[in-house]
Coordinates of C-alpha atoms and ligand atoms in Angstrom, one line a residue:
M1 CA 29.6 188.6 -16.6
M2 CA 30.1 186.5 -18.8
R3 CA 32.5 183.8 -18.1
L4 CA 34.4 181.4 -19.9
P5 CA 33.7 177.8 -20.1
K6 CA 36.0 175.7 -19.3
F7 CA 38.4 174.5 -22.1
R8 CA 42.0 172.8 -22.0
Y9 CA 44.8 174.7 -23.0
F10 CA 47.8 174.1 -25.5
A11 CA 50.4 175.8 -26.3
P12 CA 52.5 174.2 -29.3
T13 CA 55.6 175.7 -29.9
S14 CA 55.9 174.5 -33.8
V15 CA 53.4 174.6 -36.6
R16 CA 53.9 170.5 -36.5
E17 CA 53.2 170.4 -33.2
A18 CA 50.1 172.3 -32.8
L19 CA 48.7 170.7 -36.6
R20 CA 49.5 167.1 -34.7
I21 CA 47.8 168.5 -31.6
K22 CA 44.2 169.5 -34.1
A23 CA 44.8 166.1 -35.3
G24 CA 44.2 164.5 -31.9
E25 CA 41.2 166.7 -30.6
G26 CA 39.2 167.2 -34.2
P27 CA 36.5 169.5 -34.4
D28 CA 36.4 170.3 -30.8
A29 CA 39.9 172.1 -31.1
A30 CA 40.0 175.2 -32.1
Y31 CA 43.2 177.7 -33.0
V32 CA 43.0 180.9 -31.1
A33 CA 45.6 183.7 -32.0
G34 CA 45.3 187.2 -30.3
G35 CA 42.1 185.8 -29.2
T36 CA 40.0 189.2 -29.9
D37 CA 36.9 187.3 -32.5
L38 CA 37.6 183.6 -30.3
Y39 CA 37.0 184.4 -26.7
P40 CA 34.7 186.5 -26.8
N41 CA 32.9 184.1 -29.1
M42 CA 33.5 181.4 -26.2
K43 CA 31.6 183.6 -23.9
R44 CA 28.7 184.2 -25.9
R45 CA 28.3 179.8 -26.1
Q46 CA 28.8 180.8 -30.4
Q47 CA 32.5 179.3 -30.0
T48 CA 32.2 176.1 -27.4
P49 CA 35.9 174.2 -28.3
K50 CA 36.6 171.4 -25.0
V51 CA 40.5 172.5 -25.9
V52 CA 42.1 175.3 -27.2
I53 CA 45.6 175.4 -29.0
G54 CA 47.5 178.7 -28.8
L55 CA 49.3 179.9 -31.8
A56 CA 51.1 182.8 -30.2
R57 CA 54.5 180.5 -29.1
I58 CA 55.1 179.2 -32.5
R59 CA 57.7 181.7 -34.3
A60 CA 57.2 181.0 -37.4
L61 CA 53.7 182.2 -37.4
G62 CA 55.1 185.9 -35.9
K63 CA 57.6 186.6 -38.6
L64 CA 57.3 189.7 -40.5
R65 CA 59.1 190.5 -43.3
V66 CA 59.0 193.2 -46.8
D67 CA 61.7 193.6 -49.0
D68 CA 61.4 194.2 -53.0
G69 CA 59.6 191.2 -53.7
G70 CA 56.9 191.6 -51.3
A71 CA 55.5 191.5 -48.1
S72 CA 55.8 188.0 -46.0
I73 CA 53.4 188.4 -43.0
G74 CA 53.4 185.7 -40.7
A75 CA 49.2 184.8 -39.3
S76 CA 50.1 185.5 -35.7
V77 CA 51.8 189.3 -36.8
T78 CA 49.7 191.4 -34.7
L79 CA 47.9 194.2 -35.9
S80 CA 50.0 196.6 -34.2
E81 CA 52.9 195.9 -35.4
I82 CA 52.1 195.7 -39.3
E83 CA 50.7 199.8 -38.2
R84 CA 54.4 199.9 -36.7
Q85 CA 56.6 198.4 -39.4
R86 CA 57.7 201.8 -42.0
R87 CA 57.9 199.9 -44.5
M88 CA 54.8 198.4 -44.8
R89 CA 53.0 202.5 -43.9
R90 CA 55.9 203.4 -46.8
S91 CA 54.9 200.3 -49.4
Y92 CA 51.2 199.9 -48.6
P93 CA 49.4 202.2 -46.7
A94 CA 46.1 201.6 -48.3
L95 CA 46.6 198.1 -45.7
V96 CA 48.2 199.9 -43.2
H97 CA 45.7 202.1 -43.2
A98 CA 43.0 199.4 -43.5
I99 CA 44.7 197.9 -40.1
E100 CA 44.9 201.5 -38.5
E101 CA 40.6 201.3 -38.6
I102 CA 40.3 198.2 -36.8
S103 CA 38.5 198.2 -33.4
T104 CA 41.0 199.9 -30.5
P105 CA 45.0 199.8 -29.8
P106 CA 44.7 197.6 -27.6
L107 CA 42.5 195.0 -29.1
R108 CA 45.1 195.5 -31.9
N109 CA 48.1 194.9 -29.5
M110 CA 46.2 191.5 -29.4
G111 CA 44.7 190.7 -32.4
T112 CA 46.5 189.0 -35.9
L113 CA 46.3 189.6 -39.3
G114 CA 45.8 186.2 -39.8
G115 CA 42.6 186.5 -37.0
N116 CA 41.5 189.0 -38.7
A117 CA 41.7 187.1 -42.5
L118 CA 39.2 184.0 -40.4
L119 CA 37.3 186.6 -38.0
D120 CA 33.8 184.9 -37.9
T121 CA 30.4 186.4 -39.4
R122 CA 28.3 188.8 -37.9
C123 CA 24.8 189.2 -37.3
N124 CA 22.2 191.4 -34.7
Y125 CA 20.8 188.1 -34.0
Y126 CA 24.1 186.1 -33.7
D127 CA 26.3 188.8 -31.8
Q128 CA 24.3 189.0 -28.9
N129 CA 24.9 187.0 -25.7
Y130 CA 23.2 183.4 -24.7
E131 CA 20.3 184.4 -23.0
W132 CA 19.3 186.9 -25.4
R133 CA 19.9 184.3 -28.4
Q134 CA 17.6 181.9 -26.5
A135 CA 14.9 184.1 -25.8
I136 CA 14.0 184.3 -29.6
D137 CA 15.2 180.4 -30.0
F138 CA 18.3 180.9 -31.4
C139 CA 19.0 181.1 -34.7
M140 CA 20.2 178.8 -37.8
K141 CA 24.1 180.0 -37.5
K142 CA 24.1 178.7 -34.0
D143 CA 21.9 176.5 -31.9
G144 CA 18.9 177.1 -33.8
T145 CA 16.4 176.4 -37.5
I146 CA 15.9 179.6 -38.5
C147 CA 17.1 182.6 -40.0
W148 CA 15.1 185.8 -38.5
V149 CA 17.0 188.0 -41.3
A150 CA 15.2 186.0 -44.2
P151 CA 13.4 183.4 -42.5
G152 CA 12.8 181.6 -46.0
S153 CA 16.4 181.3 -46.4
P154 CA 17.9 178.4 -46.7
K155 CA 21.2 179.5 -45.8
C156 CA 22.5 182.1 -43.0
L157 CA 23.0 185.6 -44.2
A158 CA 25.8 186.8 -41.6
V159 CA 28.5 189.1 -42.9
Q160 CA 32.2 189.0 -44.0
S161 CA 33.0 192.0 -41.5
A162 CA 37.1 191.5 -41.7
D163 CA 38.5 195.3 -42.6
S164 CA 42.0 193.6 -44.0
V165 CA 40.2 191.5 -46.5
P166 CA 38.5 193.9 -49.1
I167 CA 42.5 196.1 -49.5
L168 CA 44.0 192.5 -49.0
I169 CA 42.3 190.9 -51.7
A170 CA 42.5 194.1 -53.7
L171 CA 46.5 193.9 -53.6
S172 CA 46.1 190.7 -55.1
A173 CA 47.5 188.8 -51.6
R174 CA 47.5 184.8 -51.1
A175 CA 46.4 182.8 -48.1
V176 CA 49.2 180.0 -47.4
L177 CA 48.0 177.2 -45.5
A178 CA 49.3 174.2 -43.5
S179 CA 47.8 171.0 -42.9
P180 CA 49.2 167.0 -42.0
D181 CA 49.4 166.8 -45.5
G182 CA 51.3 169.4 -46.0
E183 CA 51.5 173.2 -47.4
R184 CA 49.5 174.9 -50.4
E185 CA 48.9 178.5 -51.6
L186 CA 45.9 179.9 -52.7
P187 CA 44.9 183.6 -53.5
L188 CA 43.5 184.9 -50.3
E189 CA 39.6 185.7 -52.1
E190 CA 39.5 182.0 -52.8
L191 CA 39.5 181.4 -49.1
Y192 CA 35.7 182.9 -48.5
A193 CA 32.5 181.4 -49.3
N194 CA 29.3 183.2 -49.2
D195 CA 27.6 181.0 -46.1
G196 CA 27.4 182.0 -42.9
I197 CA 28.3 179.6 -41.3
Q198 CA 29.9 177.7 -44.0
Y199 CA 32.3 181.4 -44.7
L200 CA 35.9 179.8 -45.0
T201 CA 36.9 177.0 -47.6
K202 CA 39.5 176.1 -45.7
R203 CA 39.8 172.9 -44.0
P204 CA 39.5 172.5 -40.4
D205 CA 42.4 170.9 -39.6
E206 CA 44.5 173.5 -41.7
L207 CA 46.2 175.9 -40.0
L208 CA 46.6 179.5 -41.7
T209 CA 50.4 180.4 -41.4
E210 CA 51.3 183.1 -43.9
I211 CA 50.0 186.1 -46.1
R212 CA 52.3 186.7 -48.9
V213 CA 51.3 190.7 -50.5
P214 CA 52.8 190.9 -54.0
K215 CA 55.1 193.9 -54.5
S216 CA 53.1 197.2 -55.0
D217 CA 54.8 197.9 -57.9
G218 CA 52.8 200.2 -60.2
W219 CA 50.2 199.7 -58.1
R220 CA 47.9 202.3 -55.7
A221 CA 44.8 201.3 -53.1
S222 CA 42.7 203.0 -51.3
Y223 CA 40.3 201.3 -48.4
K224 CA 37.3 203.4 -47.7
K225 CA 35.2 201.6 -43.7
L226 CA 31.8 203.0 -43.2
R227 CA 30.6 202.7 -39.4
R228 CA 28.5 204.8 -37.2
R229 CA 31.4 205.8 -34.7
G230 CA 34.5 206.9 -36.2
A231 CA 36.5 205.5 -32.4
F232 CA 35.6 201.6 -33.0
D233 CA 33.2 200.2 -34.7
F234 CA 32.9 197.1 -37.4
P235 CA 32.6 198.6 -41.0
V236 CA 28.8 197.9 -42.1
L237 CA 30.1 198.7 -45.8
S238 CA 33.9 198.7 -46.7
V239 CA 35.4 199.5 -50.2
G240 CA 39.6 198.0 -51.5
A241 CA 40.5 199.1 -54.5
A242 CA 43.5 198.7 -56.2
V243 CA 44.6 200.2 -59.9
R244 CA 47.5 199.6 -61.6
L245 CA 48.2 202.4 -64.3
E246 CA 50.0 202.9 -67.6
G247 CA 50.3 206.7 -68.4
E248 CA 46.9 207.9 -67.3
R249 CA 45.0 205.2 -68.4
V250 CA 44.3 202.3 -66.1
A251 CA 45.7 198.8 -67.4
E252 CA 44.4 197.0 -64.4
A253 CA 41.5 197.0 -62.0
R254 CA 40.5 195.5 -59.1
I255 CA 37.4 196.4 -56.3
V256 CA 36.6 194.5 -53.4
L257 CA 33.2 195.2 -51.3
G258 CA 32.9 194.2 -47.8
A259 CA 30.4 193.9 -45.3
V260 CA 27.8 193.3 -47.5
A261 CA 27.6 189.4 -48.0
S262 CA 29.0 186.5 -46.5
A263 CA 32.1 186.6 -48.0
P264 CA 33.6 189.6 -49.7
V265 CA 32.8 191.2 -52.8
R266 CA 34.5 191.8 -56.3
A267 CA 32.7 194.2 -58.5
L268 CA 34.3 193.1 -61.8
R269 CA 31.7 194.8 -64.0
A270 CA 33.4 197.9 -62.3
E271 CA 36.9 197.3 -62.4
S272 CA 36.6 195.9 -66.4
M273 CA 34.5 199.7 -67.3
L274 CA 37.7 201.2 -66.0
V275 CA 40.6 199.7 -67.7
G276 CA 41.7 202.1 -70.5
S277 CA 40.1 204.6 -68.6
S278 CA 41.9 207.8 -67.4
L279 CA 40.2 207.6 -63.9
D280 CA 38.5 210.7 -64.2
I281 CA 35.2 212.3 -62.9
P282 CA 32.6 210.2 -65.4
A283 CA 35.1 206.8 -65.7
I284 CA 34.6 207.2 -62.1
T285 CA 31.2 207.4 -61.6
E286 CA 30.2 205.3 -64.0
A287 CA 32.4 202.4 -62.7
A288 CA 30.5 202.7 -59.3
A289 CA 27.4 202.9 -59.9
A290 CA 28.3 199.6 -62.1
A291 CA 29.8 198.3 -58.4
A292 CA 25.8 198.9 -56.4
G293 CA 24.6 196.3 -58.8
P294 CA 27.0 192.8 -56.6
S295 CA 26.5 195.1 -53.3
K296 CA 23.8 193.2 -51.4
P297 CA 24.1 194.0 -48.0
M298 CA 21.2 191.8 -45.3
D299 CA 18.9 193.6 -42.5
N300 CA 21.6 192.6 -40.3
T301 CA 24.2 194.9 -38.9
D302 CA 23.5 198.3 -38.3
H303 CA 22.1 201.3 -40.0
S304 CA 19.1 200.4 -42.8
F305 CA 20.4 197.8 -46.1
L306 CA 18.6 200.2 -48.2
W307 CA 21.1 203.0 -47.2
R308 CA 24.2 200.9 -47.2
K309 CA 23.1 200.2 -50.8
E310 CA 22.9 203.3 -51.9
M311 CA 26.5 204.3 -49.9
T312 CA 28.0 201.4 -51.8
A313 CA 28.1 204.1 -55.4
R314 CA 29.4 206.9 -53.0
W315 CA 32.8 204.8 -50.8
V316 CA 33.9 202.7 -54.6
A317 CA 33.4 206.6 -56.4
Q318 CA 35.6 208.1 -53.2
A319 CA 38.1 205.3 -52.7
L320 CA 38.7 205.5 -56.6
R321 CA 39.2 209.8 -56.5
E322 CA 42.0 208.6 -53.9
L323 CA 43.2 206.8 -57.1
A324 CA 43.4 209.1 -59.5
P325 CA 46.2 210.4 -61.1
P326 CA 47.6 213.8 -60.0
R327 CA 45.8 216.3 -63.3
A328 CA 48.0 218.7 -64.9
Ligands
FAD401 C1 35.3 195.8 -29.7 C2 36.0 194.7 -30.6 C3 35.8 195.6 -32.1 C4 36.3 195.0 -33.0 N1 36.3 195.2 -33.6 C5 36.6 195.3 -35.3 C6 36.5 196.3 -36.2 O1 36.3 197.1 -36.5 N2 37.5 194.9 -37.8 C7 37.3 194.2 -37.4 O2 38.0 193.9 -38.7 N3 37.9 193.2 -36.8 C8 37.4 194.1 -35.1 N4 37.1 192.7 -34.2 C9 37.6 192.0 -34.1 C10 39.2 191.6 -33.7 O3 39.9 191.8 -32.8 C11 39.7 191.6 -35.0 O4 39.4 191.3 -35.9 C12 41.6 191.0 -34.8 O5 41.8 190.7 -36.3 C13 41.4 189.3 -35.0 O6 42.7 188.9 -35.0 P1 42.7 187.8 -33.0 O7 44.2 186.8 -33.5 O8 42.3 188.4 -32.3 O9 41.7 186.2 -33.8 P2 40.9 185.2 -32.3 O10 39.9 186.0 -32.1 O11 42.3 184.8 -32.2 O12 41.2 184.1 -33.5 C14 39.5 184.3 -34.8 C15 39.6 183.8 -35.5 O13 40.3 183.2 -36.5 C16 40.8 181.0 -36.0 N5 42.3 182.0 -36.2 C17 43.2 182.6 -35.7 N6 44.6 182.8 -36.1 C18 44.1 180.9 -37.1 C19 45.5 180.2 -37.8 N7 47.0 180.9 -37.7 N8 45.3 179.5 -38.2 C20 43.8 178.8 -38.5 N9 42.4 179.1 -37.3 C21 42.8 180.9 -36.7 C22 40.8 181.7 -35.0 O14 40.3 179.4 -34.1 C23 39.0 181.9 -34.3 O15 38.0 181.5 -34.4 C24 36.7 193.7 -33.2 C25 36.5 193.3 -31.6 C26 36.5 193.5 -30.8 C27 36.5 192.3 -29.4
SF4_402 S1 21.8 185.7 -41.3 FE1 20.2 184.9 -40.0 S2 20.8 182.5 -39.3 FE2 23.0 183.7 -39.4 S3 23.4 185.0 -38.1 FE3 21.4 186.2 -38.4 S4 19.7 185.7 -38.3 FE4 21.4 183.3 -38.0

């Protein structure tokens, strides 16, 4: 049985108190929300904080509000709570669908949207217990010097695998971060860096407090996840797509690929190809082929990376077909 290492635990009741504790403890401290990512990582000695700052008692982080202006989702709102919220289901069905695809109901009862957005990157050579990793002399992401996926690579290529992220970015969501210097808001997309180790642009002392999703007016969105087991599995490829139609024509489009790099990837050429089209089969086929261009999966998850690359165009096409207006 894998055991947690020893650590000190704090349970602040306000954002200010959490930030004060983090500032005092520095890099030895980690925030924890539901703990469904952090605690398994600690058991495998992938993350080894000496101090854990629990966020569950901070009420401000657990608020969920949806109205005509959009949705404001506190970082500690659980995935189950989002699934249950009727107005979320009505206004953001693709986001709720993506959330329903995350792990299992008991884990979604614990896991939070903030924790999902900040999920550690994943790799077959890293998501192993300590002894397994020790047997291969570890790797660059933790305790070692080499990358076993691409030994010549100067950087880690572990994969961004959070289900909520591609669809949140497709919906133009924004993140709110708090630090001792105050609060800042940025497009969620800008929270990610294409580096398996430094995969967030967020400073370590910053606390994610909220995710804001603009009103869904006029936008249609869809989410597609590729995985081995339907019951539960991390994505090996995912697609978040959203379009705004004016009449039967696409006025704006956003296509975001997940699990094919260390950060979510925008398929920008495919997006611009869709603008002005009527989302018919030829337009979808052409844009989906273009979307496969920036999809660069590596050989570090389940399934062959060549097949995952090949599946990108098909999965994007499926996501887009769901967005096409009904034809007479
Ligand atoms: C068996 C299993 C299957 C899973 N399947 C999936 C899956 O299919 N898809 C998927 O996306 N995920 C999956 N997960 C991962 C995980 O359950 C979810 O991503 C979940 O949403 C993580 O949320 P959490 O609150 O538990 O995160 P935590 O473990 O609490 O935190 C995750 C990270 O975010 C940091 N953090 C958390 N909240 C904040 C905050 N407010 N500010 C700053 N830092 C913060 C923590 O320090 C930690 O580094 C799976 C996990 C398990 C164990
Ligand atoms: S991509 Fe390379 S460095 Fe990163 S976790 Fe995998 S093996 Fe380690």
